Amino acid sequence: QVQLVESGGGLVQAGGSLRLSCAASGRTFDNAGMGWFRQAPGKEREFVASISWNGESTEYADAVKGRFTVSRDNVKNRVDLQMNSLEPEDTAIYYCARSISMYAATHGSAFGSWGQGTQVTVSS
């Protein structure tokens, strides 16, 4: 079983930046794709970004393209999400997830392990 722990959330003004981190332990990290999802109050969980096992392939939701960047460090067993130009619509709980495949998947069903989430709040 893999454990995923997110950090880096907080309160930021619109236009600001945050960097989320996800630390993984318990299972081999570098043979799986990783992803970030978010869930806003009253809304369903949605895909944000993902990265393949070797970091060479990434996917982004249209809403965050050009503003968010996903990266990973297989030595440190960590995946990060750099979020720039934040908007109030980005307010949500952000979850890190480990894919059951090696690739940059985009659907929640492709992910087998999830973190507890970290709150991101963007004020206008």
mmCIF file with all atom_site columns, C-alpha atoms in Angstrom:
data_model
loop_
_atom_site.group_PDB
_atom_site.id
_atom_site.type_symbol
_atom_site.label_atom_id
_atom_site.label_alt_id
_atom_site.label_comp_id
_atom_site.label_asym_id
_atom_site.label_entity_id
_atom_site.label_seq_id
_atom_site.pdbx_PDB_ins_code
_atom_site.Cartn_x
_atom_site.Cartn_y
_atom_site.Cartn_z
_atom_site.occupancy
_atom_site.B_iso_or_equiv
_atom_site.pdbx_formal_charge
_atom_site.auth_seq_id
_atom_site.auth_comp_id
_atom_site.auth_asym_id
_atom_site.auth_atom_id
_atom_site.pdbx_PDB_model_num
ATOM 1   C CA . GLN A 1 1   ? 0.000   0.000  0.000   1.00 0.00 ? 1   GLN A CA 1
ATOM 2   C CA . VAL A 1 2   ? 1.250   3.488  -0.814  1.00 0.00 ? 2   VAL A CA 1
ATOM 3   C CA . GLN A 1 3   ? 0.803   6.479  1.434   1.00 0.00 ? 3   GLN A CA 1
ATOM 4   C CA . LEU A 1 4   ? 0.396   9.912  -0.122  1.00 0.00 ? 4   LEU A CA 1
ATOM 5   C CA . VAL A 1 5   ? 0.617   13.100 1.905   1.00 0.00 ? 5   VAL A CA 1
ATOM 6   C CA . GLU A 1 6   ? -0.115  16.488 0.371   1.00 0.00 ? 6   GLU A CA 1
ATOM 7   C CA . SER A 1 7   ? 1.194   19.791 1.640   1.00 0.00 ? 7   SER A CA 1
ATOM 8   C CA . GLY A 1 8   ? 1.480   23.398 0.546   1.00 0.00 ? 8   GLY A CA 1
ATOM 9   C CA . GLY A 1 9   ? -2.146  24.464 0.479   1.00 0.00 ? 9   GLY A CA 1
ATOM 10  C CA . GLY A 1 10  ? -3.337  27.713 1.967   1.00 0.00 ? 10  GLY A CA 1
ATOM 11  C CA . LEU A 1 11  ? -5.014  31.038 1.379   1.00 0.00 ? 11  LEU A CA 1
ATOM 12  C CA . VAL A 1 12  ? -3.793  33.252 -1.459  1.00 0.00 ? 12  VAL A CA 1
ATOM 13  C CA . GLN A 1 13  ? -5.107  36.269 -3.299  1.00 0.00 ? 13  GLN A CA 1
ATOM 14  C CA . ALA A 1 14  ? -6.199  36.049 -6.905  1.00 0.00 ? 14  ALA A CA 1
ATOM 15  C CA . GLY A 1 15  ? -3.211  36.277 -9.197  1.00 0.00 ? 15  GLY A CA 1
ATOM 16  C CA . GLY A 1 16  ? -0.929  34.691 -6.631  1.00 0.00 ? 16  GLY A CA 1
ATOM 17  C CA . SER A 1 17  ? 0.911   31.370 -6.618  1.00 0.00 ? 17  SER A CA 1
ATOM 18  C CA . LEU A 1 18  ? 1.110   28.230 -4.529  1.00 0.00 ? 18  LEU A CA 1
ATOM 19  C CA . ARG A 1 19  ? 3.186   25.090 -4.826  1.00 0.00 ? 19  ARG A CA 1
ATOM 20  C CA . LEU A 1 20  ? 1.644   21.835 -3.684  1.00 0.00 ? 20  LEU A CA 1
ATOM 21  C CA . SER A 1 21  ? 3.763   18.823 -2.858  1.00 0.00 ? 21  SER A CA 1
ATOM 22  C CA . CYS A 1 22  ? 2.863   15.172 -2.496  1.00 0.00 ? 22  CYS A CA 1
ATOM 23  C CA . ALA A 1 23  ? 5.196   12.853 -0.623  1.00 0.00 ? 23  ALA A CA 1
ATOM 24  C CA . ALA A 1 24  ? 4.855   9.151  -1.391  1.00 0.00 ? 24  ALA A CA 1
ATOM 25  C CA . SER A 1 25  ? 5.949   6.199  0.718   1.00 0.00 ? 25  SER A CA 1
ATOM 26  C CA . GLY A 1 26  ? 5.263   2.516  1.118   1.00 0.00 ? 26  GLY A CA 1
ATOM 27  C CA . ARG A 1 27  ? 5.525   1.340  -2.471  1.00 0.00 ? 27  ARG A CA 1
ATOM 28  C CA . THR A 1 28  ? 7.756   1.846  -5.452  1.00 0.00 ? 28  THR A CA 1
ATOM 29  C CA . PHE A 1 29  ? 7.161   5.358  -6.666  1.00 0.00 ? 29  PHE A CA 1
ATOM 30  C CA . ASP A 1 30  ? 8.948   5.551  -9.969  1.00 0.00 ? 30  ASP A CA 1
ATOM 31  C CA . ASN A 1 31  ? 6.945   2.934  -11.868 1.00 0.00 ? 31  ASN A CA 1
ATOM 32  C CA . ALA A 1 32  ? 3.591   4.724  -11.741 1.00 0.00 ? 32  ALA A CA 1
ATOM 33  C CA . GLY A 1 33  ? 2.001   7.795  -13.169 1.00 0.00 ? 33  GLY A CA 1
ATOM 34  C CA . MET A 1 34  ? 0.851   10.411 -10.680 1.00 0.00 ? 34  MET A CA 1
ATOM 35  C CA . GLY A 1 35  ? -1.954  12.902 -10.764 1.00 0.00 ? 35  GLY A CA 1
ATOM 36  C CA . TRP A 1 36  ? -3.644  15.826 -9.093  1.00 0.00 ? 36  TRP A CA 1
ATOM 37  C CA . PHE A 1 37  ? -7.390  16.208 -8.735  1.00 0.00 ? 37  PHE A CA 1
ATOM 38  C CA . ARG A 1 38  ? -9.538  18.767 -6.971  1.00 0.00 ? 38  ARG A CA 1
ATOM 39  C CA . GLN A 1 39  ? -12.986 19.018 -5.499  1.00 0.00 ? 39  GLN A CA 1
ATOM 40  C CA . ALA A 1 40  ? -14.772 22.282 -4.834  1.00 0.00 ? 40  ALA A CA 1
ATOM 41  C CA . PRO A 1 41  ? -17.725 22.548 -2.435  1.00 0.00 ? 41  PRO A CA 1
ATOM 42  C CA . GLY A 1 42  ? -20.863 21.149 -4.013  1.00 0.00 ? 42  GLY A CA 1
ATOM 43  C CA . LYS A 1 43  ? -19.008 19.917 -7.081  1.00 0.00 ? 43  LYS A CA 1
ATOM 44  C CA . GLU A 1 44  ? -17.670 16.601 -8.249  1.00 0.00 ? 44  GLU A CA 1
ATOM 45  C CA . ARG A 1 45  ? -14.004 15.775 -8.132  1.00 0.00 ? 45  ARG A CA 1
ATOM 46  C CA . GLU A 1 46  ? -12.226 16.838 -11.304 1.00 0.00 ? 46  GLU A CA 1
ATOM 47  C CA . PHE A 1 47  ? -8.931  16.101 -12.977 1.00 0.00 ? 47  PHE A CA 1
ATOM 48  C CA . VAL A 1 48  ? -6.261  18.800 -12.767 1.00 0.00 ? 48  VAL A CA 1
ATOM 49  C CA . ALA A 1 49  ? -2.938  17.397 -14.005 1.00 0.00 ? 49  ALA A CA 1
ATOM 50  C CA . SER A 1 50  ? -0.962  14.191 -14.341 1.00 0.00 ? 50  SER A CA 1
ATOM 51  C CA . ILE A 1 51  ? 2.544   13.040 -15.118 1.00 0.00 ? 51  ILE A CA 1
ATOM 52  C CA . SER A 1 52  ? 3.981   9.788  -16.429 1.00 0.00 ? 52  SER A CA 1
ATOM 53  C CA . TRP A 1 53  ? 6.337   7.548  -14.477 1.00 0.00 ? 53  TRP A CA 1
ATOM 54  C CA . ASN A 1 54  ? 9.448   9.182  -15.936 1.00 0.00 ? 54  ASN A CA 1
ATOM 55  C CA . GLY A 1 55  ? 8.145   12.728 -16.105 1.00 0.00 ? 55  GLY A CA 1
ATOM 56  C CA . GLU A 1 56  ? 8.316   12.892 -19.880 1.00 0.00 ? 56  GLU A CA 1
ATOM 57  C CA . SER A 1 57  ? 4.592   13.112 -20.450 1.00 0.00 ? 57  SER A CA 1
ATOM 58  C CA . THR A 1 58  ? 2.084   15.421 -18.787 1.00 0.00 ? 58  THR A CA 1
ATOM 59  C CA . GLU A 1 59  ? -1.617  16.142 -19.122 1.00 0.00 ? 59  GLU A CA 1
ATOM 60  C CA . TYR A 1 60  ? -3.613  19.157 -17.937 1.00 0.00 ? 60  TYR A CA 1
ATOM 61  C CA . ALA A 1 61  ? -7.226  20.104 -17.629 1.00 0.00 ? 61  ALA A CA 1
ATOM 62  C CA . ASP A 1 62  ? -8.158  22.934 -19.987 1.00 0.00 ? 62  ASP A CA 1
ATOM 63  C CA . ALA A 1 63  ? -9.002  25.162 -17.022 1.00 0.00 ? 63  ALA A CA 1
ATOM 64  C CA . VAL A 1 64  ? -5.409  25.107 -15.745 1.00 0.00 ? 64  VAL A CA 1
ATOM 65  C CA . LYS A 1 65  ? -3.338  24.881 -18.924 1.00 0.00 ? 65  LYS A CA 1
ATOM 66  C CA . GLY A 1 66  ? -0.677  27.548 -19.034 1.00 0.00 ? 66  GLY A CA 1
ATOM 67  C CA . ARG A 1 67  ? -1.060  28.307 -15.315 1.00 0.00 ? 67  ARG A CA 1
ATOM 68  C CA . PHE A 1 68  ? -0.255  25.015 -13.557 1.00 0.00 ? 68  PHE A CA 1
ATOM 69  C CA . THR A 1 69  ? 2.810   22.808 -13.950 1.00 0.00 ? 69  THR A CA 1
ATOM 70  C CA . VAL A 1 70  ? 3.183   19.271 -12.643 1.00 0.00 ? 70  VAL A CA 1
ATOM 71  C CA . SER A 1 71  ? 6.605   17.784 -11.960 1.00 0.00 ? 71  SER A CA 1
ATOM 72  C CA . ARG A 1 72  ? 8.102   14.845 -10.105 1.00 0.00 ? 72  ARG A CA 1
ATOM 73  C CA . ASP A 1 73  ? 11.324  13.824 -8.392  1.00 0.00 ? 73  ASP A CA 1
ATOM 74  C CA . ASN A 1 74  ? 11.728  10.043 -8.365  1.00 0.00 ? 74  ASN A CA 1
ATOM 75  C CA . VAL A 1 75  ? 14.717  10.253 -6.042  1.00 0.00 ? 75  VAL A CA 1
ATOM 76  C CA . LYS A 1 76  ? 12.758  12.133 -3.395  1.00 0.00 ? 76  LYS A CA 1
ATOM 77  C CA . ASN A 1 77  ? 9.513   10.231 -4.114  1.00 0.00 ? 77  ASN A CA 1
ATOM 78  C CA . ARG A 1 78  ? 7.649   13.455 -4.593  1.00 0.00 ? 78  ARG A CA 1
ATOM 79  C CA . VAL A 1 79  ? 5.317   15.071 -7.101  1.00 0.00 ? 79  VAL A CA 1
ATOM 80  C CA . ASP A 1 80  ? 4.642   18.802 -7.157  1.00 0.00 ? 80  ASP A CA 1
ATOM 81  C CA . LEU A 1 81  ? 2.015   21.078 -8.620  1.00 0.00 ? 81  LEU A CA 1
ATOM 82  C CA . GLN A 1 82  ? 3.097   24.656 -9.249  1.00 0.00 ? 82  GLN A CA 1
ATOM 83  C CA . MET A 1 83  ? 0.030   26.864 -9.482  1.00 0.00 ? 83  MET A CA 1
ATOM 84  C CA . ASN A 1 84  ? 0.374   30.384 -10.877 1.00 0.00 ? 84  ASN A CA 1
ATOM 85  C CA . SER A 1 85  ? -2.137  33.093 -11.723 1.00 0.00 ? 85  SER A CA 1
ATOM 86  C CA . LEU A 1 86  ? -4.598  31.572 -9.307  1.00 0.00 ? 86  LEU A CA 1
ATOM 87  C CA . GLU A 1 87  ? -8.276  32.417 -9.650  1.00 0.00 ? 87  GLU A CA 1
ATOM 88  C CA . PRO A 1 88  ? -11.134 32.155 -7.135  1.00 0.00 ? 88  PRO A CA 1
ATOM 89  C CA . GLU A 1 89  ? -12.455 29.297 -9.266  1.00 0.00 ? 89  GLU A CA 1
ATOM 90  C CA . ASP A 1 90  ? -9.361  27.296 -8.294  1.00 0.00 ? 90  ASP A CA 1
ATOM 91  C CA . THR A 1 91  ? -10.584 27.131 -4.700  1.00 0.00 ? 91  THR A CA 1
ATOM 92  C CA . ALA A 1 92  ? -10.911 23.458 -3.781  1.00 0.00 ? 92  ALA A CA 1
ATOM 93  C CA . ILE A 1 93  ? -9.402  20.579 -1.886  1.00 0.00 ? 93  ILE A CA 1
ATOM 94  C CA . TYR A 1 94  ? -6.530  19.250 -3.956  1.00 0.00 ? 94  TYR A CA 1
ATOM 95  C CA . TYR A 1 95  ? -5.750  15.544 -3.938  1.00 0.00 ? 95  TYR A CA 1
ATOM 96  C CA . CYS A 1 96  ? -2.658  13.670 -5.029  1.00 0.00 ? 96  CYS A CA 1
ATOM 97  C CA . ALA A 1 97  ? -3.175  10.234 -6.548  1.00 0.00 ? 97  ALA A CA 1
ATOM 98  C CA . ARG A 1 98  ? -1.074  7.316  -7.766  1.00 0.00 ? 98  ARG A CA 1
ATOM 99  C CA . SER A 1 99  ? -2.066  5.761  -11.062 1.00 0.00 ? 99  SER A CA 1
ATOM 100 C CA . ILE A 1 100 ? -2.413  2.032  -11.654 1.00 0.00 ? 100 ILE A CA 1
ATOM 101 C CA . SER A 1 101 ? -0.520  2.588  -14.905 1.00 0.00 ? 101 SER A CA 1
ATOM 102 C CA . MET A 1 102 ? 2.808   4.128  -15.852 1.00 0.00 ? 102 MET A CA 1
ATOM 103 C CA . TYR A 1 103 ? 1.234   6.866  -17.934 1.00 0.00 ? 103 TYR A CA 1
ATOM 104 C CA . ALA A 1 104 ? -0.256  10.314 -17.477 1.00 0.00 ? 104 ALA A CA 1
ATOM 105 C CA . ALA A 1 105 ? -3.857  9.231  -17.032 1.00 0.00 ? 105 ALA A CA 1
ATOM 106 C CA . THR A 1 106 ? -6.712  11.710 -16.767 1.00 0.00 ? 106 THR A CA 1
ATOM 107 C CA . HIS A 1 107 ? -9.640  9.742  -15.393 1.00 0.00 ? 107 HIS A CA 1
ATOM 108 C CA . GLY A 1 108 ? -10.105 9.105  -11.709 1.00 0.00 ? 108 GLY A CA 1
ATOM 109 C CA . SER A 1 109 ? -10.740 5.410  -12.301 1.00 0.00 ? 109 SER A CA 1
ATOM 110 C CA . ALA A 1 110 ? -7.109  5.028  -13.422 1.00 0.00 ? 110 ALA A CA 1
ATOM 111 C CA . PHE A 1 111 ? -5.858  5.954  -9.969  1.00 0.00 ? 111 PHE A CA 1
ATOM 112 C CA . GLY A 1 112 ? -5.737  3.460  -7.126  1.00 0.00 ? 112 GLY A CA 1
ATOM 113 C CA . SER A 1 113 ? -4.308  5.404  -4.189  1.00 0.00 ? 113 SER A CA 1
ATOM 114 C CA . TRP A 1 114 ? -5.287  8.834  -2.922  1.00 0.00 ? 114 TRP A CA 1
ATOM 115 C CA . GLY A 1 115 ? -4.024  11.305 -0.383  1.00 0.00 ? 115 GLY A CA 1
ATOM 116 C CA . GLN A 1 116 ? -6.138  13.088 2.216   1.00 0.00 ? 116 GLN A CA 1
ATOM 117 C CA . GLY A 1 117 ? -6.070  16.381 0.357   1.00 0.00 ? 117 GLY A CA 1
ATOM 118 C CA . THR A 1 118 ? -4.929  19.925 1.027   1.00 0.00 ? 118 THR A CA 1
ATOM 119 C CA . GLN A 1 119 ? -7.153  22.990 0.978   1.00 0.00 ? 119 GLN A CA 1
ATOM 120 C CA . VAL A 1 120 ? -6.471  25.787 -1.497  1.00 0.00 ? 120 VAL A CA 1
ATOM 121 C CA . THR A 1 121 ? -8.462  28.976 -1.110  1.00 0.00 ? 121 THR A CA 1
ATOM 122 C CA . VAL A 1 122 ? -8.133  31.860 -3.554  1.00 0.00 ? 122 VAL A CA 1
ATOM 123 C CA . SER A 1 123 ? -9.660  35.154 -2.500  1.00 0.00 ? 123 SER A CA 1
ATOM 124 C CA . SER A 1 124 ? -10.844 37.763 -4.983  1.00 0.00 ? 124 SER A CA 1
#
